[in-house]
Amino acid sequence: MADANRRLRLGMVGGGEGAFIGAVHRIAARLDDHYELVAGAFSSDSARGNRSAQALHVAPDRSYADFEVMARAEAARDDGIDVVAIVTPNHLHVPIAEAFLNAGIHVICDKPLTTDLALAKDLGALVKKTGLFFGLTHNYTGYPLIRQAREMVQSGVLGQIRLTQMEYVQQWLTEDLENYDNKQAVWRTDPKQSGPAGCVGDIGTHVYNMMRFITQLEVDEISADLTVFVPGRRLDDNAHMMLRYKGGARGALWSSQVAPGNENGLSIRIYGTKGGIAWSQEHPTILRHSPLNAPPRILTPGGPELGQSALAASRIPAGHPEGYLEGFAQLYSDFAGLIRAHMAGDATAEESRLAPGIEDGIDGVRFISRAVESSTKNAAWVKFAD
Amino acid sequence: MADANRRLRLGMVGGGEGAFIGAVHRIAARLDDHYELVAGAFSSDSARGNRSAQALHVAPDRSYADFEVMARAEAARDDGIDVVAIVTPNHLHVPIAEAFLNAGIHVICDKPLTTDLALAKDLGALVKKTGLFFGLTHNYTGYPLIRQAREMVQSGVLGQIRLTQMEYVQQWLTEDLENYDNKQAVWRTDPKQSGPAGCVGDIGTHVYNMMRFITQLEVDEISADLTVFVPGRRLDDNAHMMLRYKGGARGALWSSQVAPGNENGLSIRIYGTKGGIAWSQEHPTILRHSPLNAPPRILTPGGPELGQSALAASRIPAGHPEGYLEGFAQLYSDFAGLIRAHMAGDATAEESRLAPGIEDGIDGVRFISRAVESSTKNAAWVKFAD
Amino acid sequence: MADANRRLRLGMVGGGEGAFIGAVHRIAARLDDHYELVAGAFSSDSARGNRSAQALHVAPDRSYADFEVMARAEAARDDGIDVVAIVTPNHLHVPIAEAFLNAGIHVICDKPLTTDLALAKDLGALVKKTGLFFGLTHNYTGYPLIRQAREMVQSGVLGQIRLTQMEYVQQWLTEDLENYDNKQAVWRTDPKQSGPAGCVGDIGTHVYNMMRFITQLEVDEISADLTVFVPGRRLDDNAHMMLRYKGGARGALWSSQVAPGNENGLSIRIYGTKGGIAWSQEHPTILRHSPLNAPPRILTPGGPELGQSALAASRIPAGHPEGYLEGFAQLYSDFAGLIRAHMAGDATAEESRLAPGIEDGIDGVRFISRAVESSTKNAAWVKFAD
Amino acid sequence: MADANRRLRLGMVGGGEGAFIGAVHRIAARLDDHYELVAGAFSSDSARGNRSAQALHVAPDRSYADFEVMARAEAARDDGIDVVAIVTPNHLHVPIAEAFLNAGIHVICDKPLTTDLALAKDLGALVKKTGLFFGLTHNYTGYPLIRQAREMVQSGVLGQIRLTQMEYVQQWLTEDLENYDNKQAVWRTDPKQSGPAGCVGDIGTHVYNMMRFITQLEVDEISADLTVFVPGRRLDDNAHMMLRYKGGARGALWSSQVAPGNENGLSIRIYGTKGGIAWSQEHPTILRHSPLNAPPRILTPGGPELGQSALAASRIPAGHPEGYLEGFAQLYSDFAGLIRAHMAGDATAEESRLAPGIEDGIDGVRFISRAVESSTKNAAWVKFAD
């Protein structure tokens, strides 16, 4: 008899020794105790992969050098993985996801989904065909106050939305670190691994996704000016964009990795006819809400007047800050609930789903594509829809 | 014998009962005690003007109903005014300035200089011809830390400038106050009095001027998207812009009067190859300086490591906040020094002049014109220079 | 016939070349244009005093070397001063105030009133006897949001007050500046000029006064621990205090001039059964109000929900910061209104008086005396009342 | 052969359904993957305990109703627990710890150690006798910037320490929640479960411990004024204290649970002859460092100039906030390293130990005892040492 309470069996592709985001996924998976990591293809270098497996308490016979082998082998086991987490560089996401979907295994995938819009859509069709769960780790939507923001917009507290000011700004590529063997810099500035966009794909897509999550506004057309500031760099390290939404709202988006003083400056401000809100990732426990003609109010996780979705995303009382890892873990916990619902044949869970999925992934790739297209046309307005 | 120490004799046009900015100019003129107000055409309604004169301790025979009469009469007196302050709605600035310049009287003028670029240039020619002093009250450049910012950019502390992020955002026109007899709203949304731009001319021009003051970057081309959000309003209440500077730097500018939660949100962030700075008018005693690869530092007026121009613009020790009125007064004090130098035939003072003048005025009108032009062309890139 | 509208004629004792607080008083007097400075005994060194008079546009025959001569001479003139501002070191306040009161002239006096409680009470009796106006420049009570705080406490918004947390903390005496010819440091650490208390009298008394102004709580007993940290210093440069109020409320007060990182760190937090408020002088345009069981709200000068007394103390719209000088000027403007009422024989103005007077002065000296007394008794509880 | 890499086997006493801090301990233990929870006496109600065990994936035969039975049974197993976490109310900590220590099992214990100083010392003797590991979860010392602060003080960056300003302030007991069946409020205001102190023991002890961790200053004498504000409450809900340290430094400590607007307001400021630092738990990613005569600097986890101990306590790059749970997890990870060292017979790890232990526990109980003693003597100075 199945143990309804058991932890989900998790596999991972990528995330071996020295990787960054793989370790984050594992912490996120552990934090709320819904998963156990039991298999992995942690590296294409099998010795390195095996060392990682051992360090991660994964049995030697479930440490794979090849993700396709892994997909087939795990699918064949009685105690095979329920879900795989894909944490490789961006250009590998799609083929790996396809292998596991085709093997009947649910998928959690890092963002951006891929670097090519057609590939993204193909994957979308496959997800639909297989009926399997697909989760995308746009982790910043796991913050309680981002969910609060969404609730406030949906409930009409802000009135009709007029403006969205989006920023995701960092400093770490102000100098040409890619020429000094910084691995994170090397792959992020390499078109082969990152696709046609640099900071737009790496971080701009996060704040775009956050805006969509909160407001559900649809972009009508976009004007983007992508710039390379560091001599010799091959992908944009700065982007300014203007957005026109369907229905008349307007937006601006600034994404940069050459802005000294900004560690991880993801922020969003949204203004409507009845009020405004402002949130910054570096101080994620504050949501400033300014009702029209009344003093601004400071909302905090667990504090007074929080909505259900925000309360559900907090683990500890008000004043005890949760941060990046908890936000990431929230997605993993949401995913677990959705996967269990899938396994139980319960389709209703998907209806109230907050956690990002394949459509968000396709939308993000579309955003990147449109931004690049506009920029190559001297920032001309480009229609967003296909 | 002339009293070298005497206060400058100040006249004023506009600023009668119920006006806002006239009272600010008067406080600014009084604060450092360089002026005495002795004459005025405070209102085109002579009874109203005379009541204002009495309240302001101006002698009845120097209360004028007509600015041209005032210019001639004051020019004819032995104790006539040294300088006039023009604080009327924008479209009247130029004819009044011309009248006083032609009468040989120095001029201080509120911003924007005018609503029409050709008029602005004509006035520029007149200023040059007369050789008189002309001061424009882009008051925000009087804040000590804005002068500090300028010193830092000039001295190379930030390296080569790459990015300027400019905002001037307010909330007060979120609703259609112009339909409820709010006088400030009425004239600011009326094309006859304000010219072809709304929030761009009213406030956008301030942050553009601040960027120019600090960085001296020249705009090569500009793309602007002006929007009217409030139904029935005749001028833009929101603008997004992208700027390309000569030399390759980039900028973004957001100006709005429909953003709830923003009282007077003028802010600027500047990033170069060696560091970044950030300043916000609502908390003007903080300049955040982030040197590359070192912790951010908080500079304060009167605090350690401040430059000469910033120290000269503070009246009281560190920790005793000075604000909007002191910044405004700083311009008036700078103007006084420059006027005295003019009167003494000393041309050197102009060489190190910080206070804005006619060229800044023309530049500001050009900014407004170019922004409007780009927006009418669907935000196409427009060359900035004539 | 008297000109009801005329500016008040102001004299000054102290405040000559190189003085700090005298210049502040003069700016404060000018800012709202209720005064003209027409006489002064700016220095006991008559040459220095005369130079100051000339620089300040005071006629030579009204520049005095001796305050007693000044009091008599001005009292004898038809156009003699209405009011004198006393801006000397603390130990001279009382004799100067006596001279002018005895000459029938209203008095504005810097704080603290004096260094000796008996002297303070004697002066109080003289003020009462003469029926003249006496104003004390506890300038921080002139900030709009401090008046807002007072209104909120009085109206019961915070419920019954339980706690007051007071701080006035600076850094500037962390080292022994008094040994390096810093004049401000020399007199402030000299018992002959400053009396028996150092930082307690210089700054602690300000935050005590602010607490009294806002809450009107009366201290029942006080325990104070005064410390001298800098070797060789003769007066306390740090003080910790605990206060018990009548009715059961409690407080703590920290005053220091040896706390690096604090420029002028005056702050107050007040908590009652229904809510709390917090304010800090270095960012004076924010009053954080936390109603019980609701999100904290940010009140600003000129912003929504401000009370009458706060609105009356703002000159410019919300978002345009006013600071230390405007707060100081507010007291001078309040004083002007009260003096005019005195001159008009109108006693009702005093009934709604907000500006500090002789009783506040006596109360402040009592606070200093009790703090010193407690500290000399090893911080034993000392009854506050006489 | 033992698996050097295996996870430590963890048991837990307390922390069943509905408990708060037990769930926090479990997250902390999971986060860095050093432990697996394999046994527990989660509740004295055995049905409740068994339900908790099942939910936590603990085998039925290792779910115990009695901690003494658990200690003996686990000690007898080959795969018995390596360490037990004690997360019961305070008065049970000592007997449970004794049972496991006597069974040869390492102990992790929540704070405060106990409510009685003699009991605390007895336990200290037992820890010493058994030679086993004892860890106390003063979790706030796990924050990276608190470790940074400690490094800075130790290295002399701040010079000789003069002042420590400590606060731990909350709002949640402003009303009498203990009369409305709030379980957290009930036991925290019950002398039988919490001992002789309320907010002093619950939260004051945390900030005292933090001061000790950072500065290693020793208290010479203490004056404490404990107050009960809420009618009918049996333990202090507010405390003001003054501290005199050996060597002449001074401190103030404010602990309260009746201060509206403070969710979990733990903060510390430390000032020395060469600089000051300030940190607040609600925004734990900022350490403000103010060197004397230089601008304040903002230190962040993972940012420039961080010391080794701070870097070792961060999991993710600068700008990605870690919070309360990560700080708690840091202690668990430190404990794991120390326990492994114990198991390997390596005594050197203890020498550089940062994580709190039995001596910190005794010290905390002493702090509570002295504070209560002083308060019962009308806040008289009480010697701190035995």
GROMACS .gro file of N, CA, C and O in nm, chain C residues 162-163 165 167 174-175 223 225 227 229-230 238 240-242 244 248-252 254 256 258-262 269 271-273 275-276 288 290 292-293 378-379 381, chain D residues 162-163 165 167 174-175 223 225 227 229-231 238 240-242 244 248-252 254 256 258-262 269 271-273 275-276 288 290 292-293 378-379 381:
model
  332
  934ARG      N    1   0.226   5.405   2.843
  934ARG     CA    2   0.300   5.317   2.935
  934ARG      C    3   0.450   5.341   2.932
  934ARG      O    4   0.517   5.324   3.033
  935LEU      N    5   0.502   5.372   2.813
  935LEU     CA    6   0.648   5.372   2.797
  935LEU      C    7   0.695   5.491   2.714
  935LEU      O    8   0.633   5.523   2.612
  937GLN      N    9   1.064   5.600   2.541
  937GLN     CA   10   1.206   5.570   2.519
  937GLN      C   11   1.270   5.691   2.452
  937GLN      O   12   1.234   5.728   2.341
  939GLU      N   13   1.613   5.923   2.346
  939GLU     CA   14   1.758   5.922   2.316
  939GLU      C   15   1.798   6.057   2.260
  939GLU      O   16   1.727   6.115   2.178
  946THR      N   17   3.369   6.217   2.116
  946THR     CA   18   3.433   6.087   2.137
  946THR      C   19   3.581   6.104   2.172
  946THR      O   20   3.637   6.027   2.249
  947GLU      N   21   3.641   6.205   2.114
  947GLU     CA   22   3.779   6.236   2.151
  947GLU      C   23   3.783   6.368   2.231
  947GLU      O   24   3.683   6.440   2.238
  995SER      N   25   1.634   5.765   3.822
  995SER     CA   26   1.761   5.702   3.855
  995SER      C   27   1.855   5.728   3.739
  995SER      O   28   1.825   5.692   3.626
  997ASP      N   29   2.263   5.746   3.581
  997ASP     CA   30   2.403   5.703   3.591
  997ASP      C   31   2.485   5.784   3.490
  997ASP      O   32   2.488   5.752   3.372
  999THR      N   33   2.831   5.929   3.334
  999THR     CA   34   2.966   5.876   3.319
  999THR      C   35   3.053   5.974   3.243
  999THR      O   36   3.005   6.043   3.154
 1001PHE      N   37   3.363   5.936   3.004
 1001PHE     CA   38   3.445   5.836   2.936
 1001PHE      C   39   3.580   5.889   2.892
 1001PHE      O   40   3.679   5.817   2.893
 1002VAL      N   41   3.582   6.013   2.846
 1002VAL     CA   42   3.708   6.064   2.793
 1002VAL      C   43   3.798   6.107   2.908
 1002VAL      O   44   3.759   6.191   2.990
 1010ASN      N   45   2.822   6.091   2.893
 1010ASN     CA   46   2.723   5.986   2.870
 1010ASN      C   47   2.634   5.975   2.993
 1010ASN      O   48   2.680   5.992   3.106
 1012HIS      N   49   2.289   5.730   3.133
 1012HIS     CA   50   2.176   5.639   3.124
 1012HIS      C   51   2.080   5.672   3.238
 1012HIS      O   52   2.124   5.693   3.352
 1013MET      N   53   1.952   5.676   3.208
 1013MET     CA   54   1.853   5.706   3.312
 1013MET      C   55   1.734   5.613   3.300
 1013MET      O   56   1.698   5.571   3.190
 1014MET      N   57   1.673   5.586   3.414
 1014MET     CA   58   1.543   5.520   3.418
 1014MET      C   59   1.447   5.616   3.486
 1014MET      O   60   1.484   5.682   3.584
 1016ARG      N   61   1.045   5.684   3.640
 1016ARG     CA   62   0.911   5.636   3.679
 1016ARG      C   63   0.819   5.757   3.683
 1016ARG      O   64   0.848   5.855   3.753
 1020GLY      N   65   0.227   5.549   3.684
 1020GLY     CA   66   0.277   5.415   3.657
 1020GLY      C   67   0.352   5.395   3.526
 1020GLY      O   68   0.411   5.290   3.503
 1021ALA      N   69   0.353   5.495   3.439
 1021ALA     CA   70   0.432   5.478   3.317
 1021ALA      C   71   0.580   5.473   3.351
 1021ALA      O   72   0.622   5.513   3.460
 1022ARG      N   73   0.658   5.420   3.257
 1022ARG     CA   74   0.801   5.407   3.277
 1022ARG      C   75   0.874   5.468   3.157
 1022ARG      O   76   0.820   5.474   3.046
 1023GLY      N   77   0.999   5.507   3.180
 1023GLY     CA   78   1.078   5.559   3.070
 1023GLY      C   79   1.225   5.526   3.085
 1023GLY      O   80   1.273   5.491   3.194
 1024ALA      N   81   1.296   5.536   2.973
 1024ALA     CA   82   1.441   5.526   2.975
 1024ALA      C   83   1.494   5.639   2.889
 1024ALA      O   84   1.431   5.677   2.790
 1026TRP      N   85   1.864   5.791   2.721
 1026TRP     CA   86   2.007   5.776   2.696
 1026TRP      C   87   2.056   5.901   2.627
 1026TRP      O   88   2.004   5.940   2.523
 1028SER      N   89   2.423   6.089   2.512
 1028SER     CA   90   2.566   6.061   2.497
 1028SER      C   91   2.627   6.151   2.392
 1028SER      O   92   2.560   6.194   2.299
 1030VAL      N   93   2.954   6.048   2.300
 1030VAL     CA   94   3.070   5.964   2.266
 1030VAL      C   95   3.026   5.838   2.191
 1030VAL      O   96   3.085   5.731   2.209
 1031ALA      N   97   2.926   5.852   2.104
 1031ALA     CA   98   2.871   5.735   2.034
 1031ALA      C   99   2.893   5.749   1.883
 1031ALA      O  100   2.809   5.804   1.812
 1032PRO      N  101   3.007   5.701   1.832
 1032PRO     CA  102   3.041   5.720   1.690
 1032PRO      C  103   2.933   5.667   1.596
 1032PRO      O  104   2.883   5.557   1.612
 1033GLY      N  105   2.901   5.750   1.497
 1033GLY     CA  106   2.796   5.714   1.402
 1033GLY      C  107   2.669   5.793   1.425
 1033GLY      O  108   2.580   5.792   1.341
 1034ASN      N  109   2.662   5.864   1.536
 1034ASN     CA  110   2.544   5.944   1.567
 1034ASN      C  111   2.578   6.092   1.555
 1034ASN      O  112   2.649   6.147   1.638
 1041ARG      N  113   1.038   5.744   2.125
 1041ARG     CA  114   0.937   5.643   2.097
 1041ARG      C  115   0.841   5.638   2.216
 1041ARG      O  116   0.887   5.638   2.331
 1043TYR      N  117   0.484   5.454   2.374
 1043TYR     CA  118   0.395   5.339   2.361
 1043TYR      C  119   0.282   5.347   2.462
 1043TYR      O  120   0.306   5.372   2.580
 1044GLY      N  121   0.162   5.324   2.412
 1044GLY     CA  122   0.045   5.321   2.500
 1044GLY      C  123  -0.032   5.192   2.482
 1044GLY      O  124   0.010   5.101   2.410
 1045THR      N  125  -0.145   5.188   2.545
 1045THR     CA  126  -0.227   5.066   2.540
 1045THR      C  127  -0.289   5.043   2.402
 1045THR      O  128  -0.330   4.932   2.371
 1047GLY      N  129  -0.140   5.185   2.095
 1047GLY     CA  130  -0.052   5.206   1.981
 1047GLY      C  131   0.079   5.268   2.023
 1047GLY      O  132   0.100   5.302   2.140
 1048GLY      N  133   0.168   5.280   1.926
 1048GLY     CA  134   0.299   5.339   1.951
 1048GLY      C  135   0.337   5.436   1.840
 1048GLY      O  136   0.282   5.430   1.729
 1060ARG      N  137   0.629   5.740   1.252
 1060ARG     CA  138   0.574   5.605   1.237
 1060ARG      C  139   0.471   5.583   1.346
 1060ARG      O  140   0.502   5.592   1.464
 1062SER      N  141   0.202   5.313   1.494
 1062SER     CA  142   0.165   5.172   1.492
 1062SER      C  143   0.043   5.149   1.579
 1062SER      O  144   0.054   5.129   1.698
 1064LEU      N  145  -0.239   4.942   1.752
 1064LEU     CA  146  -0.241   4.802   1.796
 1064LEU      C  147  -0.322   4.718   1.697
 1064LEU      O  148  -0.431   4.757   1.656
 1065ASN      N  149  -0.266   4.606   1.656
 1065ASN     CA  150  -0.336   4.511   1.568
 1065ASN      C  151  -0.368   4.564   1.429
 1065ASN      O  152  -0.463   4.520   1.365
 1150ASN      N  153   2.498   5.725   4.341
 1150ASN     CA  154   2.513   5.593   4.279
 1150ASN      C  155   2.387   5.549   4.206
 1150ASN      O  156   2.347   5.434   4.211
 1151ALA      N  157   2.322   5.645   4.140
 1151ALA     CA  158   2.201   5.617   4.062
 1151ALA      C  159   2.082   5.576   4.146
 1151ALA      O  160   1.991   5.509   4.098
 1153TRP      N  161   1.726   5.613   4.331
 1153TRP     CA  162   1.604   5.683   4.290
 1153TRP      C  163   1.594   5.815   4.366
 1153TRP      O  164   1.607   5.818   4.488
 1320ARG      N  165   3.304   5.115   2.495
 1320ARG     CA  166   3.252   5.200   2.603
 1320ARG      C  167   3.105   5.176   2.633
 1320ARG      O  168   3.062   5.186   2.746
 1321LEU      N  169   3.027   5.148   2.528
 1321LEU     CA  170   2.882   5.148   2.544
 1321LEU      C  171   2.818   5.033   2.468
 1321LEU      O  172   2.856   5.004   2.354
 1323GLN      N  173   2.420   4.927   2.378
 1323GLN     CA  174   2.276   4.958   2.388
 1323GLN      C  175   2.199   4.840   2.333
 1323GLN      O  176   2.210   4.806   2.215
 1325GLU      N  177   1.839   4.610   2.295
 1325GLU     CA  178   1.693   4.611   2.298
 1325GLU      C  179   1.640   4.478   2.246
 1325GLU      O  180   1.691   4.423   2.149
 1332THR      N  181   0.076   4.318   2.446
 1332THR     CA  182   0.019   4.447   2.485
 1332THR      C  183  -0.118   4.427   2.551
 1332THR      O  184  -0.156   4.500   2.642
 1333GLU      N  185  -0.190   4.329   2.504
 1333GLU     CA  186  -0.316   4.295   2.569
 1333GLU      C  187  -0.302   4.161   2.643
 1333GLU      O  188  -0.204   4.089   2.625
 1381SER      N  189   2.144   4.712   3.745
 1381SER     CA  190   2.027   4.773   3.808
 1381SER      C  191   1.909   4.752   3.714
 1381SER      O  192   1.914   4.793   3.598
 1383ASP      N  193   1.477   4.739   3.649
 1383ASP     CA  194   1.342   4.780   3.691
 1383ASP      C  195   1.240   4.703   3.608
 1383ASP      O  196   1.211   4.740   3.494
 1385THR      N  197   0.870   4.563   3.526
 1385THR     CA  198   0.735   4.617   3.543
 1385THR      C  199   0.633   4.520   3.484
 1385THR      O  200   0.660   4.454   3.385
 1387PHE      N  201   0.276   4.566   3.322
 1387PHE     CA  202   0.183   4.669   3.278
 1387PHE      C  203   0.040   4.617   3.261
 1387PHE      O  204  -0.055   4.688   3.286
 1388VAL      N  205   0.028   4.494   3.212
 1388VAL     CA  206  -0.107   4.444   3.186
 1388VAL      C  207  -0.169   4.396   3.316
 1388VAL      O  208  -0.113   4.309   3.383
 1389PRO      N  209  -0.284   4.453   3.353
 1389PRO     CA  210  -0.346   4.417   3.481
 1389PRO      C  211  -0.368   4.267   3.494
 1389PRO      O  212  -0.417   4.202   3.400
 1396ASN      N  213   0.779   4.417   3.088
 1396ASN     CA  214   0.871   4.524   3.047
 1396ASN      C  215   0.985   4.530   3.148
 1396ASN      O  216   0.966   4.509   3.268
 1398HIS      N  217   1.353   4.771   3.219
 1398HIS     CA  218   1.463   4.863   3.188
 1398HIS      C  219   1.582   4.826   3.277
 1398HIS      O  220   1.563   4.800   3.396
 1399MET      N  221   1.699   4.824   3.218
 1399MET     CA  222   1.818   4.790   3.298
 1399MET      C  223   1.933   4.884   3.263
 1399MET      O  224   1.944   4.930   3.149
 1400MET      N  225   2.016   4.907   3.362
 1400MET     CA  226   2.145   4.973   3.339
 1400MET      C  227   2.253   4.875   3.381
 1400MET      O  228   2.238   4.804   3.482
 1402ARG      N  229   2.679   4.803   3.442
 1402ARG     CA  230   2.818   4.850   3.453
 1402ARG      C  231   2.908   4.729   3.431
 1402ARG      O  232   2.895   4.628   3.501
 1406GLY      N  233   3.487   4.940   3.310
 1406GLY     CA  234   3.433   5.077   3.298
 1406GLY      C  235   3.330   5.100   3.191
 1406GLY      O  236   3.269   5.206   3.185
 1407ALA      N  237   3.310   5.005   3.100
 1407ALA     CA  238   3.206   5.025   2.999
 1407ALA      C  239   3.068   5.027   3.066
 1407ALA      O  240   3.053   4.982   3.181
 1408ARG      N  241   2.972   5.082   2.994
 1408ARG     CA  242   2.836   5.094   3.045
 1408ARG      C  243   2.739   5.037   2.942
 1408ARG      O  244   2.769   5.036   2.822
 1409GLY      N  245   2.622   4.999   2.991
 1409GLY     CA  246   2.521   4.950   2.898
 1409GLY      C  247   2.381   4.981   2.946
 1409GLY      O  248   2.358   5.012   3.063
 1410ALA      N  249   2.288   4.976   2.852
 1410ALA     CA  250   2.146   4.984   2.886
 1410ALA      C  251   2.076   4.875   2.809
 1410ALA      O  252   2.115   4.840   2.697
 1412TRP      N  253   1.678   4.727   2.720
 1412TRP     CA  254   1.533   4.743   2.729
 1412TRP      C  255   1.469   4.619   2.667
 1412TRP      O  256   1.496   4.585   2.553
 1414SER      N  257   1.086   4.435   2.627
 1414SER     CA  258   0.943   4.462   2.647
 1414SER      C  259   0.860   4.375   2.555
 1414SER      O  260   0.903   4.337   2.447
 1416VAL      N  261   0.520   4.481   2.540
 1416VAL     CA  262   0.401   4.566   2.536
 1416VAL      C  263   0.427   4.695   2.458
 1416VAL      O  264   0.375   4.801   2.492
 1417ALA      N  265   0.507   4.685   2.351
 1417ALA     CA  266   0.544   4.805   2.275
 1417ALA      C  267   0.490   4.795   2.132
 1417ALA      O  268   0.557   4.744   2.042
 1418PRO      N  269   0.369   4.846   2.110
 1418PRO     CA  270   0.304   4.831   1.978
 1418PRO      C  271   0.389   4.887   1.864
 1418PRO      O  272   0.442   4.998   1.873
 1419GLY      N  273   0.399   4.810   1.758
 1419GLY     CA  274   0.480   4.848   1.643
 1419GLY      C  275   0.609   4.769   1.634
 1419GLY      O  276   0.678   4.775   1.533
 1420ASN      N  277   0.640   4.695   1.739
 1420ASN     CA  278   0.761   4.614   1.741
 1420ASN      C  279   0.725   4.467   1.730
 1420ASN      O  280   0.672   4.408   1.825
 1427ARG      N  281   2.353   4.800   1.959
 1427ARG     CA  282   2.447   4.903   1.915
 1427ARG      C  283   2.564   4.903   2.010
 1427ARG      O  284   2.545   4.897   2.132
 1429TYR      N  285   2.949   5.083   2.091
 1429TYR     CA  286   3.034   5.199   2.063
 1429TYR      C  287   3.167   5.188   2.137
 1429TYR      O  288   3.169   5.158   2.257
 1430GLY      N  289   3.272   5.213   2.063
 1430GLY     CA  290   3.405   5.213   2.123
 1430GLY      C  291   3.478   5.343   2.093
 1430GLY      O  292   3.422   5.436   2.036
 1431THR      N  293   3.602   5.346   2.131
 1431THR     CA  294   3.681   5.468   2.112
 1431THR      C  295   3.711   5.496   1.965
 1431THR      O  296   3.744   5.607   1.929
 1433GLY      N  297   3.499   5.364   1.694
 1433GLY     CA  298   3.387   5.348   1.601
 1433GLY      C  299   3.268   5.284   1.668
 1433GLY      O  300   3.273   5.245   1.785
 1434GLY      N  301   3.161   5.273   1.592
 1434GLY     CA  302   3.038   5.214   1.643
 1434GLY      C  303   2.977   5.120   1.540
 1434GLY      O  304   3.006   5.131   1.420
 1446ARG      N  305   2.562   4.838   1.019
 1446ARG     CA  306   2.612   4.974   0.998
 1446ARG      C  307   2.737   4.992   1.083
 1446ARG      O  308   2.733   4.978   1.205
 1448SER      N  309   3.033   5.257   1.178
 1448SER     CA  310   3.069   5.398   1.173
 1448SER      C  311   3.208   5.418   1.231
 1448SER      O  312   3.224   5.432   1.352
 1450LEU      N  313   3.521   5.621   1.346
 1450LEU     CA  314   3.534   5.760   1.393
 1450LEU      C  315   3.592   5.847   1.281
 1450LEU      O  316   3.688   5.810   1.216
 1451ASN      N  317   3.528   5.960   1.259
 1451ASN     CA  318   3.576   6.058   1.161
 1451ASN      C  319   3.578   6.009   1.016
 1451ASN      O  320   3.658   6.055   0.935
 1536ASN      N  321   1.416   4.731   4.443
 1536ASN     CA  322   1.387   4.866   4.392
 1536ASN      C  323   1.495   4.913   4.293
 1536ASN      O  324   1.535   5.029   4.293
 1537ALA      N  325   1.544   4.820   4.211
 1537ALA     CA  326   1.644   4.850   4.109
 1537ALA      C  327   1.779   4.890   4.167
 1537ALA      O  328   1.858   4.957   4.101
 1539TRP      N  329   2.168   4.846   4.266
 1539TRP     CA  330   2.278   4.778   4.198
 1539TRP      C  331   2.304   4.644   4.265
 1539TRP      O  332   2.317   4.636   4.387
   0.00000   0.00000   0.00000
